[in-house]
Coordinates of C-alpha atoms in Angstrom, one line a residue:
X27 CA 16.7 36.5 -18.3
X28 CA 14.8 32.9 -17.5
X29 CA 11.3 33.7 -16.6
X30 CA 12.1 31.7 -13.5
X31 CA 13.5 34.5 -12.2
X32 CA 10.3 36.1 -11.6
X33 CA 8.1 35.6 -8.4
X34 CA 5.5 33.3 -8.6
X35 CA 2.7 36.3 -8.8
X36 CA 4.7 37.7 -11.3
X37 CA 4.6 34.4 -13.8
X38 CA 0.8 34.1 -13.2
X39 CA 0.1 37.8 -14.7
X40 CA 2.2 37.0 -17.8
X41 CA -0.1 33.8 -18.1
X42 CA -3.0 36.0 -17.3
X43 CA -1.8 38.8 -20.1
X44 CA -1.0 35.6 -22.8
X45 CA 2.6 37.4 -23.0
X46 CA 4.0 33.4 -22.3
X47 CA 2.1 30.4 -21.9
X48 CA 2.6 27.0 -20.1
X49 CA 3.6 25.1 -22.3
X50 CA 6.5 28.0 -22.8
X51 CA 7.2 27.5 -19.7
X52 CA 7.4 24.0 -19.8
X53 CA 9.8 24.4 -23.0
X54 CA 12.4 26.6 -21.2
X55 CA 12.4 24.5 -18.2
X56 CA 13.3 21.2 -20.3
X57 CA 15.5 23.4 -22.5
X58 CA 17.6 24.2 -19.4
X59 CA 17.9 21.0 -17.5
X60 CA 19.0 20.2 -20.8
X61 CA 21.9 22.8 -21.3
X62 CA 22.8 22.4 -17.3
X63 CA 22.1 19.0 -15.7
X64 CA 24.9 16.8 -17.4
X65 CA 26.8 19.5 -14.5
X66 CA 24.7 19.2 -11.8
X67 CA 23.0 15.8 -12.3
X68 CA 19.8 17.2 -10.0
X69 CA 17.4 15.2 -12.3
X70 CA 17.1 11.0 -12.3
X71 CA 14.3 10.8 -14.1
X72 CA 12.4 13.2 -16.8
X73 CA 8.7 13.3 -17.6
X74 CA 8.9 15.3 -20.8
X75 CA 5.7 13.7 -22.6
X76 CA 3.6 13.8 -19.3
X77 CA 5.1 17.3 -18.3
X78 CA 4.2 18.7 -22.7
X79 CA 1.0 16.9 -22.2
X80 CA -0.2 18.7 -18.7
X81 CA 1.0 22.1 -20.4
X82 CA -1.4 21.6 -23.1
X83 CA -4.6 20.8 -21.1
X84 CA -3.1 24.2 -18.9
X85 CA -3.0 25.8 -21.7
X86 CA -6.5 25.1 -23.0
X87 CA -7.6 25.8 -19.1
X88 CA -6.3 29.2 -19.2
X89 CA -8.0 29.9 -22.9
X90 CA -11.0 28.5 -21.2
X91 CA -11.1 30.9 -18.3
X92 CA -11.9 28.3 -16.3
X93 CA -10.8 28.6 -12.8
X94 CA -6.7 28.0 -12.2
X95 CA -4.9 26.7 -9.3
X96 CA -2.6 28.3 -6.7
X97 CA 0.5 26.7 -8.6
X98 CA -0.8 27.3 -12.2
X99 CA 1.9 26.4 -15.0
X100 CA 4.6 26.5 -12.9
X101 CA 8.0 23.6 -13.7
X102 CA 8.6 21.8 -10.5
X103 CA 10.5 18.7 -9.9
X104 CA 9.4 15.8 -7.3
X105 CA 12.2 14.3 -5.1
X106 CA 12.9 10.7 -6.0
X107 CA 11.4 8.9 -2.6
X108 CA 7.6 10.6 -3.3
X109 CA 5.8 8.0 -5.9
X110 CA 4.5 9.4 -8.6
X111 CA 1.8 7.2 -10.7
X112 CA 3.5 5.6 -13.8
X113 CA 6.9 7.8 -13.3
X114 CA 9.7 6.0 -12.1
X115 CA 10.2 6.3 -8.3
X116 CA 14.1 5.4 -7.5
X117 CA 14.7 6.4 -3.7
X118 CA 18.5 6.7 -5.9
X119 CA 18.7 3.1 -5.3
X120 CA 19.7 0.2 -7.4
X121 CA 17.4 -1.8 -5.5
X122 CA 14.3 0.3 -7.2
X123 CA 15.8 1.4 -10.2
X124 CA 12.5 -0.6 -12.2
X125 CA 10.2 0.4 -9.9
X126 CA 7.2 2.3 -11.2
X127 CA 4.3 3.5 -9.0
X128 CA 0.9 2.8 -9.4
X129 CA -0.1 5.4 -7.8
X130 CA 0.5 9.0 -6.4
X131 CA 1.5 10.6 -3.3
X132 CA -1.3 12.8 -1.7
X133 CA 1.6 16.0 -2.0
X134 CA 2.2 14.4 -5.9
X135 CA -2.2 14.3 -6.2
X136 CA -2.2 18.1 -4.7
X137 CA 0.5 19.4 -7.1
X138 CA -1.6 18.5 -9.7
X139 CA -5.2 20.1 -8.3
X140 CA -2.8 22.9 -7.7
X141 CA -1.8 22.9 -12.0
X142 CA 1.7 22.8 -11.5
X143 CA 4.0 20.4 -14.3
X144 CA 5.7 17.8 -12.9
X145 CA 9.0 17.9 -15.3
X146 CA 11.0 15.0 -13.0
X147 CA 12.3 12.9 -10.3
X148 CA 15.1 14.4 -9.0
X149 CA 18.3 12.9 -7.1
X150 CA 19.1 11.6 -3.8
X151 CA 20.9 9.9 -1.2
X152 CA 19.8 7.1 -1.2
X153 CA 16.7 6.3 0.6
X154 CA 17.4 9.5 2.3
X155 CA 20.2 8.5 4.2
X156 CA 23.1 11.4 3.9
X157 CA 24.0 14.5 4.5
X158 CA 25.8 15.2 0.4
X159 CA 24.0 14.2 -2.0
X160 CA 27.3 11.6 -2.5
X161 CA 25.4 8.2 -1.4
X162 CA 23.1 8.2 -4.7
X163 CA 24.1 5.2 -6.8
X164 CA 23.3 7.3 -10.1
X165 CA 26.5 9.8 -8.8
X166 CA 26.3 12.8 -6.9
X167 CA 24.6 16.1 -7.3
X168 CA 26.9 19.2 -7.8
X169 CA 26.5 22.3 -6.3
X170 CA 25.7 24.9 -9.1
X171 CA 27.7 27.3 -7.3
X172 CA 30.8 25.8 -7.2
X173 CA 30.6 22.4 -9.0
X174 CA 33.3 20.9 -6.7
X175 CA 31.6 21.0 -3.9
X176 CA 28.4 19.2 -2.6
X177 CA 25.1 20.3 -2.7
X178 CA 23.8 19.1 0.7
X179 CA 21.1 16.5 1.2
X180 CA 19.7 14.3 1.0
X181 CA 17.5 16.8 -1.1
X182 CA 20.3 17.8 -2.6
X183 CA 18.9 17.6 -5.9
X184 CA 15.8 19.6 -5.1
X185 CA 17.8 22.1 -4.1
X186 CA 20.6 22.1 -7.0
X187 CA 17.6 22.1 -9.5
X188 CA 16.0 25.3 -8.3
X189 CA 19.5 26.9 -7.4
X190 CA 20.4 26.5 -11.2
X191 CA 17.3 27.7 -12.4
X192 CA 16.1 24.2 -13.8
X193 CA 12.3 24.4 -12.3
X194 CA 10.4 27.1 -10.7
X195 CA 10.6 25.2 -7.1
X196 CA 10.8 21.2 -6.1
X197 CA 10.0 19.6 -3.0
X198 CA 11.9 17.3 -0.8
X199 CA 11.7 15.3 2.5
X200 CA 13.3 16.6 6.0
X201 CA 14.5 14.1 8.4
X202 CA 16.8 15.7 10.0
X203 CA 17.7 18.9 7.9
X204 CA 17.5 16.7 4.8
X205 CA 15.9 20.5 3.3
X206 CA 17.5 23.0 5.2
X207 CA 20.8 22.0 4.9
X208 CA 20.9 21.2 1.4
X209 CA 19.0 25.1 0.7
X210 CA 21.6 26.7 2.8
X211 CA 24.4 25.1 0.9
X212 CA 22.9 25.8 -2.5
X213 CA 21.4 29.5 -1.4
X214 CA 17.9 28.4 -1.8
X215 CA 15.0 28.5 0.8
X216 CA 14.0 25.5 2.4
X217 CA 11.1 24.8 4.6
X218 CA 10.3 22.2 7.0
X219 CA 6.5 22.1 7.8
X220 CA 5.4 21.0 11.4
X221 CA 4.9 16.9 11.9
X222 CA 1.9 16.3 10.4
X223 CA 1.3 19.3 8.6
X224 CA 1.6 17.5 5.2
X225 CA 0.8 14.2 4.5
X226 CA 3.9 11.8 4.2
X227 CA 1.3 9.3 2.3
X228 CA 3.5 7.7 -0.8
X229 CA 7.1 8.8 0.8
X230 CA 8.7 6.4 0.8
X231 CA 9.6 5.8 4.7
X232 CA 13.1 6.2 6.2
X233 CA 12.4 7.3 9.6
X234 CA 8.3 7.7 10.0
X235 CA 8.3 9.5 13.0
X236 CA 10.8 12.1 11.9
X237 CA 10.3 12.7 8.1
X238 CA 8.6 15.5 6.6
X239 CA 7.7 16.8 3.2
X240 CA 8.5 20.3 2.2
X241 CA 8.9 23.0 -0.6
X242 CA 11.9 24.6 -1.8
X243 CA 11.9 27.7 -3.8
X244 CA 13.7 30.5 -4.4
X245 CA 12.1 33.1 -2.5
X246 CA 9.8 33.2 0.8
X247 CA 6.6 34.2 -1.0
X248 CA 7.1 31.0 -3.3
X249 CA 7.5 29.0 0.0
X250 CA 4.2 30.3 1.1
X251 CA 2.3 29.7 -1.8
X252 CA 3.4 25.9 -2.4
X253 CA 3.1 25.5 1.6
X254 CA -0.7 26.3 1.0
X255 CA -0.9 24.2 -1.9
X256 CA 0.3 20.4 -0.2
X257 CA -0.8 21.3 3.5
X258 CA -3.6 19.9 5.2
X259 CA -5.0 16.9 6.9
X260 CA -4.9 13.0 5.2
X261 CA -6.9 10.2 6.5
X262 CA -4.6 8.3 4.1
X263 CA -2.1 9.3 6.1
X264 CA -1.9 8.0 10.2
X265 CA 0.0 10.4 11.2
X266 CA -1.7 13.3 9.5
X267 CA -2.7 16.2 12.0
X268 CA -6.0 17.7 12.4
X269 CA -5.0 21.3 12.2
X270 CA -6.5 24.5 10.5
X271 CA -4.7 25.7 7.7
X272 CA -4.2 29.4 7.8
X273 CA -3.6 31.7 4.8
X274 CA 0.3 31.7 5.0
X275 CA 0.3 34.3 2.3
X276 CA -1.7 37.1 4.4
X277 CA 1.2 36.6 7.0
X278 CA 4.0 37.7 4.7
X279 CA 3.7 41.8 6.5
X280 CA 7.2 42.6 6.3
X281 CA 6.3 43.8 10.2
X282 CA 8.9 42.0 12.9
X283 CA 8.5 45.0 15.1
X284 CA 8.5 43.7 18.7
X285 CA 9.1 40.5 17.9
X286 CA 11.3 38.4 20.6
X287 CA 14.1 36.3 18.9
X288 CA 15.9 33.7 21.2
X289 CA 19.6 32.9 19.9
X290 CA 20.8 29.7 21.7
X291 CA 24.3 29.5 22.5
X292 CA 25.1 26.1 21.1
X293 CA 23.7 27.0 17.6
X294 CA 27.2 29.9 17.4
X295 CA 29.9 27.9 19.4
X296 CA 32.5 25.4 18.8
X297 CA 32.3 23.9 15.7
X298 CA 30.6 27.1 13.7
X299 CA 32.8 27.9 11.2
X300 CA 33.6 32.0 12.2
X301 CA 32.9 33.3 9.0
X302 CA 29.4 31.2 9.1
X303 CA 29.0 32.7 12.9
X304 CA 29.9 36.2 11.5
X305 CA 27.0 35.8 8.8
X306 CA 24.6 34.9 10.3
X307 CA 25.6 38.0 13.5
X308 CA 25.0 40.2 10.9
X309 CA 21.6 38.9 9.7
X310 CA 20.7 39.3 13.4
X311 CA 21.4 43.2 12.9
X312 CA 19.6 43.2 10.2
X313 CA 16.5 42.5 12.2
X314 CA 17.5 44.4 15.4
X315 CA 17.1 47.0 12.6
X316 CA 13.8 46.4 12.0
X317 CA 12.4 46.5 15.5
X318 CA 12.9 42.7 16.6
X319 CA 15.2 42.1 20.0
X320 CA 17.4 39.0 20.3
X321 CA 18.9 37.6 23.3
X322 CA 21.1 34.6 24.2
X323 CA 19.5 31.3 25.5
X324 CA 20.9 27.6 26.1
X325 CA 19.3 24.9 24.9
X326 CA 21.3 22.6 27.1
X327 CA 20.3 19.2 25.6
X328 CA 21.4 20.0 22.3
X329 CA 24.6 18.4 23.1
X330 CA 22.7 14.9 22.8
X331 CA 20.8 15.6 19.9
X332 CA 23.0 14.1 16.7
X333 CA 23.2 11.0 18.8
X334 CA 20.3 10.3 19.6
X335 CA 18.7 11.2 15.9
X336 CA 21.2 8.5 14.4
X337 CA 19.9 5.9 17.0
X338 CA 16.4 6.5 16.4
X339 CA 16.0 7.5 12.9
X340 CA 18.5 3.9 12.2
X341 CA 16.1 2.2 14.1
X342 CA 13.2 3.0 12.3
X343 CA 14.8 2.6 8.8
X344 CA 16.1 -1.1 10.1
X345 CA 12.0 -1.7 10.5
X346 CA 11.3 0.3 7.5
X347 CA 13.7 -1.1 4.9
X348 CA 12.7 -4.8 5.7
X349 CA 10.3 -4.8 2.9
X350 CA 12.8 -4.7 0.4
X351 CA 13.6 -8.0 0.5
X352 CA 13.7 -8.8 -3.6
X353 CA 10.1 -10.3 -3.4
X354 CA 7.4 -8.3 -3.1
X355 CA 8.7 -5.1 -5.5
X356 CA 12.2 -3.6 -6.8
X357 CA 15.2 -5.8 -7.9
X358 CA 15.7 -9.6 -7.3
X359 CA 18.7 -11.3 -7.4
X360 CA 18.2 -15.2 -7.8
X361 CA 20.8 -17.3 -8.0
X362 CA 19.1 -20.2 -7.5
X363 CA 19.3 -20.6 -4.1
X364 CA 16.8 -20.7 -1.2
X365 CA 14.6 -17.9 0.2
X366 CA 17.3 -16.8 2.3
X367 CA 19.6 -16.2 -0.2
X368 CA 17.6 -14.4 -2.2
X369 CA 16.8 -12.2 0.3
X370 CA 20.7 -11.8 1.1
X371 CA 21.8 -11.3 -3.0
X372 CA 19.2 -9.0 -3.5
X373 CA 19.3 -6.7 -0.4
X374 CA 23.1 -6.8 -0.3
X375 CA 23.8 -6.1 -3.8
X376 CA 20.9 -3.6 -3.9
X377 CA 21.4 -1.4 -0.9
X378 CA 24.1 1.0 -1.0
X379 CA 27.2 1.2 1.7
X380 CA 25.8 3.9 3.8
X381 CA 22.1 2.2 4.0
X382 CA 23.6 -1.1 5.0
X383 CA 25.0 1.1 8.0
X384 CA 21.8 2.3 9.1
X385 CA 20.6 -0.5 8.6
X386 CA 23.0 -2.6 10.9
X387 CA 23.3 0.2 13.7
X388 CA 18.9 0.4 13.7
X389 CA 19.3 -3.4 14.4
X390 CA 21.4 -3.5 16.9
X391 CA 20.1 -1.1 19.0
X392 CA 17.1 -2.8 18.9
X393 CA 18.1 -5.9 19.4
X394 CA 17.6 -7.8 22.9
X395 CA 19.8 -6.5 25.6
X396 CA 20.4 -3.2 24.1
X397 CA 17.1 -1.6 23.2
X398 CA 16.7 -0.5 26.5
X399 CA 20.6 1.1 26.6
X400 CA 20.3 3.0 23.4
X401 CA 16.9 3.1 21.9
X402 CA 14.9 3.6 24.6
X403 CA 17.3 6.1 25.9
X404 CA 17.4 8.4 23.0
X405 CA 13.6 8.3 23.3
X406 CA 14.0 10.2 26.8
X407 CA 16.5 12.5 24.9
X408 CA 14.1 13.7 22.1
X409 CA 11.6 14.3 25.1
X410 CA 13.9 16.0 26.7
X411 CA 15.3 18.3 23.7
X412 CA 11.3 19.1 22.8
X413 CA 10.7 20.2 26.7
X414 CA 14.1 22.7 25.4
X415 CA 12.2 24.5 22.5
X416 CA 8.8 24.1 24.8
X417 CA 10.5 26.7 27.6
X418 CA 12.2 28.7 24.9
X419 CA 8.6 29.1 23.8
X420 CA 7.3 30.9 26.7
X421 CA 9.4 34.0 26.6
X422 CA 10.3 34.0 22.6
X423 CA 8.6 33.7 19.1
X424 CA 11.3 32.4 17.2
X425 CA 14.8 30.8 17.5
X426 CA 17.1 31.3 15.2
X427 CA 20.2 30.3 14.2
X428 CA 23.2 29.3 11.2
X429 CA 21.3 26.6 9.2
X430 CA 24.8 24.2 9.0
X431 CA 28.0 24.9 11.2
X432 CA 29.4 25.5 7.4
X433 CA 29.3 26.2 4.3
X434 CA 29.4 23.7 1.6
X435 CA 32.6 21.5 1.5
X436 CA 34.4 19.6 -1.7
X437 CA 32.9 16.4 -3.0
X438 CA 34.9 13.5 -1.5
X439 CA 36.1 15.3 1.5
X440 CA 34.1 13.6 4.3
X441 CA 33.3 10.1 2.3
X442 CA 36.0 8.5 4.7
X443 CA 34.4 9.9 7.7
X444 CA 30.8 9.3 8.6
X445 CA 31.1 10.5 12.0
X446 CA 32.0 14.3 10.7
X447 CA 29.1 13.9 7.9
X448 CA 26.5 13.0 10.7
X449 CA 27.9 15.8 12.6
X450 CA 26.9 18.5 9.8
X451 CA 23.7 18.4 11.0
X452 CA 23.9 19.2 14.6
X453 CA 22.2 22.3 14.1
X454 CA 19.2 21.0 12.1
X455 CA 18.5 17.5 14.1
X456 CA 17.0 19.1 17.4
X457 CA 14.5 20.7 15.3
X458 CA 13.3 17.2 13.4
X459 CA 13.6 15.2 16.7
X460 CA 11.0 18.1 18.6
X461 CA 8.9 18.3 15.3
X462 CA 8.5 21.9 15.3
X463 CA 9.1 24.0 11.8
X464 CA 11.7 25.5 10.6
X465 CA 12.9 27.7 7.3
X466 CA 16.4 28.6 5.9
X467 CA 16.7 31.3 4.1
X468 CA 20.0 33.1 2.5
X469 CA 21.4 35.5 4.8
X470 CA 24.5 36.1 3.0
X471 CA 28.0 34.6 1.7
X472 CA 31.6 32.9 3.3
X473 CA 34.4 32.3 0.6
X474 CA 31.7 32.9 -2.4
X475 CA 29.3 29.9 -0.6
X476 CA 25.8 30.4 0.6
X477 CA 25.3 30.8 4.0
X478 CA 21.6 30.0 5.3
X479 CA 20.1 31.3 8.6
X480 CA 17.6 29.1 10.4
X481 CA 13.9 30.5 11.6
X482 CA 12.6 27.9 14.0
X483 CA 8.9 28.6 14.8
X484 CA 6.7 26.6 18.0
X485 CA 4.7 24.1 16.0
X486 CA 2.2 24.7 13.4
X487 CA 3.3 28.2 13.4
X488 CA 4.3 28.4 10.2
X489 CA 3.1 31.7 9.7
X490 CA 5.7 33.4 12.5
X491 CA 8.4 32.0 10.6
X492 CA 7.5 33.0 6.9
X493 CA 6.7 36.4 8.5
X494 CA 9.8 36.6 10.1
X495 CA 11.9 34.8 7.0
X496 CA 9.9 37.4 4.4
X497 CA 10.3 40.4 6.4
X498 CA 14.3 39.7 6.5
X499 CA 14.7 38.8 2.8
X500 CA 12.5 41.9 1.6
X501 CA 15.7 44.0 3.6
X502 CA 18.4 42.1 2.0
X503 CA 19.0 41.3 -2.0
X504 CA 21.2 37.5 -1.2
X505 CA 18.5 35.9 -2.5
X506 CA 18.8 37.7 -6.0
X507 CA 22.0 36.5 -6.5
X508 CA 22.2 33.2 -8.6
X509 CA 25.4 31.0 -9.5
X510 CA 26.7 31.4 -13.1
X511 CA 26.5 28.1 -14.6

């Protein structure tokens, strides 16, 4: 059995008791993504000198007895739009594929006081911008569960690696469900912090008022021990909230007794595949067992959500992605022209279809004689979705929900059809565009695929929804069950 199998308190008394060390560790986890990625193609970039290296000085740490940190010796792979110093930082775009950071991410920097080995970089959509894991221009990412299908995203390699056992957890970036989706398709659980909660410093922007940096792991403990590890305020960092951190660990009672669960009627009507709806039901039960109530509630602007996300979040990557203009850093393509052509051959030959989308749609609703039509619309929208949750929030402690209308669907099957890809995150945009939290966590299977249940939580009340997330796994065994690669 892989040691990753074992919960993180468990790993850190076999390092305590010398019965494995980290550079052991380090070993199986390179030894696997070797036997496994040429599948799943979660990684784009190894660090096996740097990650041998860190084990060593771990190693020498722990003989020490010199004090450890909450993460101690534990594999974990980076998603490829956080910069890492002097590791090659792709955002899974040609347009980057030389770039190398010279320096870290503030959640990069904290992994590292934390003594966690950074084995990778791991895939993409590109610049964040999909809902498959199919827009990376190295290939896509394979679900490890059934290699035909996608594995969600755009994290999707964050969650493939720790679904196939590759790294003891990874983190990603939420935009809107770009970690929740992708852990519900691979079985995995995904968290989405609060805006603000960890510092987006050194991820690289797609939409800066919406993206969010978050673990995921394979259990809810995990969650809670990596969420206390990269939390906490960033004067780096502009939009960086002032906000006590609590012990996230001491929350994890297994106690939901009493606790009010609002179930909105949108999240389990049309367009919620019935088996997903008949999951996710039963997970409800599950909790009803344990002393929690549930009722049905209407969030009525939910309706408007995937629109308005597209407009505002292509809006702010149009602003975002203007930098990459084949000057200042990434590829250049000069042909000899003027300035304007350079700017053209590079940023046409080194964006990808799907960002030049984005790209186009963020202009033009900007653009003079529309910005009040469609941007500044969908601002009024997102107010109005976040006044939703805000009543919800009086009566209830948590909302919950299916994490995607469906479970994972074949590679190639929506490429044709952006409209259905955007829409396969209706369930996980509202929470993004309010900016409250938000956990997936398996809840069971349709067809032999993952099926993830969605804990939303009012904001920075992280703790409710681990609680909540922890006290429902501890009563169910789906997320002991791996994929067979």
């Amino acid at each position: 059995m892989s040691l990753f199998q074992n919960r993180l308190p468990e790993v850190h008394r076999m390092l305590t008791a010398k019965e494995v060390s980290v550079s052991e560790l380090t070993e199986e986890s390179l030894a696997i993504i070797a036997e496994r990625d040429k599948k799943v193609n979660a990684f784009l970039t190894l660090n096996e000198e740097g990650a041998r290296s860190a084990a060593r000085a771990l190693d020498d740490k722990l003989a020490s007895g010199a004090a450890r940190g909450l993460l101690f010796g534990l594999p974990a792979g980076i998603k490829d739009n956080i910069v890492t110093k002097g590791l090659r930082t792709t955002c899974a775009s040609q347009f980057l594929n030389n770039f190398q950071p010279i320096y870290n991410a503030t959640v990069a920097s904290k992994l590292q006081q934390a003594d966690a080995v950074t084995i990778g970089k791991l895939n993409m959509d590109e610049f964040a911008m999909g809902g498959s894991n199919e827009n990376s221009s190295f290939g896509p990412v394979r679900n490890p569960w059934d290699l035909e299908r996608v594995p969600g995203g755009s994290s999707g390699g964050s969650a493939a690696a720790v679904a196939a056992g590759e790294v003891f957890f990874s983190l990603g970036s939420d935009t809107g469900g770009s970690i929740r989706q992708p852990a519900s398709y691979c079985g995995v659980v995904g968290l989405k912090p609060t805006y603000g909660l960890v510092s987006r410093y050194g991820l690289v922007a797609f939409a800066s008022s919406l993206d969010q940096i978050g673990p995921l792991t394979r259990n809810v403990e995990d969650s809670a021990y990596v969420l206390q590890a990269i939390a906490g305020y960033d004067a780096q960092d502009s939009t960086s909230a002032k906000v006590e951190i609590p012990d996230y660990l001491s929350s994890l009672t297994g106690d939901v007794s009493g606790l009010r669960i609002a179930v909105p009627k949108e999240y389990l009507g049309a367009g919620v595949d019935a088996s997903v709806r008949e999951t996710v039901l039963s997970a409800l039960k599950v909790l009803e067992g344990m002393g929690a109530v549930w009722e049905e509630v209407s969030l009525p602007h939910t309706e408007y959500a995937v629109a308005a996300y597209y407009l505002l979040s292509s809006s702010e990557a149009s602003s975002n992605l203007a930098r990459f203009d084949g000057v200042r850093y990434g590829v250049r393509v000069d042909e000899g022209g003027g300035l304007l052509d350079l700017y053209q051959n590079s940023r046409s030959r080194g964006f990808g279809p799907e960002v030049k989308r984005r790209i186009m749609l963020g202009t033009y609703a900007l653009s003079s004689g529309y910005y009040d039509a469609y941007y500044l619309k969908a601002q009024k929208v997102r107010t109005l979705i976040k006044q939703d949750f805000d009543d919800i929030f009086k009566k209830y402690d948590v909302v919950i929900g299916p994490t995607a209308p469906t479970t994972a669907f074949k590679l190639g099957s929506q490429t044709e059809d952006p409209l259905t890809m955007y829409l396969n995150d209706i369930l996980t945009i509202p929470v993004s565009l309010a900016g409250i939290p938000a956990v997936s966590v398996p809840c069971g299977f349709a067809e032999g695929m993952p099926v993830g249940l969605q804990i939303i939580g009012k904001e920075f009340d992280e703790s409710t929804i681990l609680r909540v997330a922890h006290a429902f796994e501890q009563n169910t065994d789906h997320h002991k069950q791996r994929p067979q690669l």
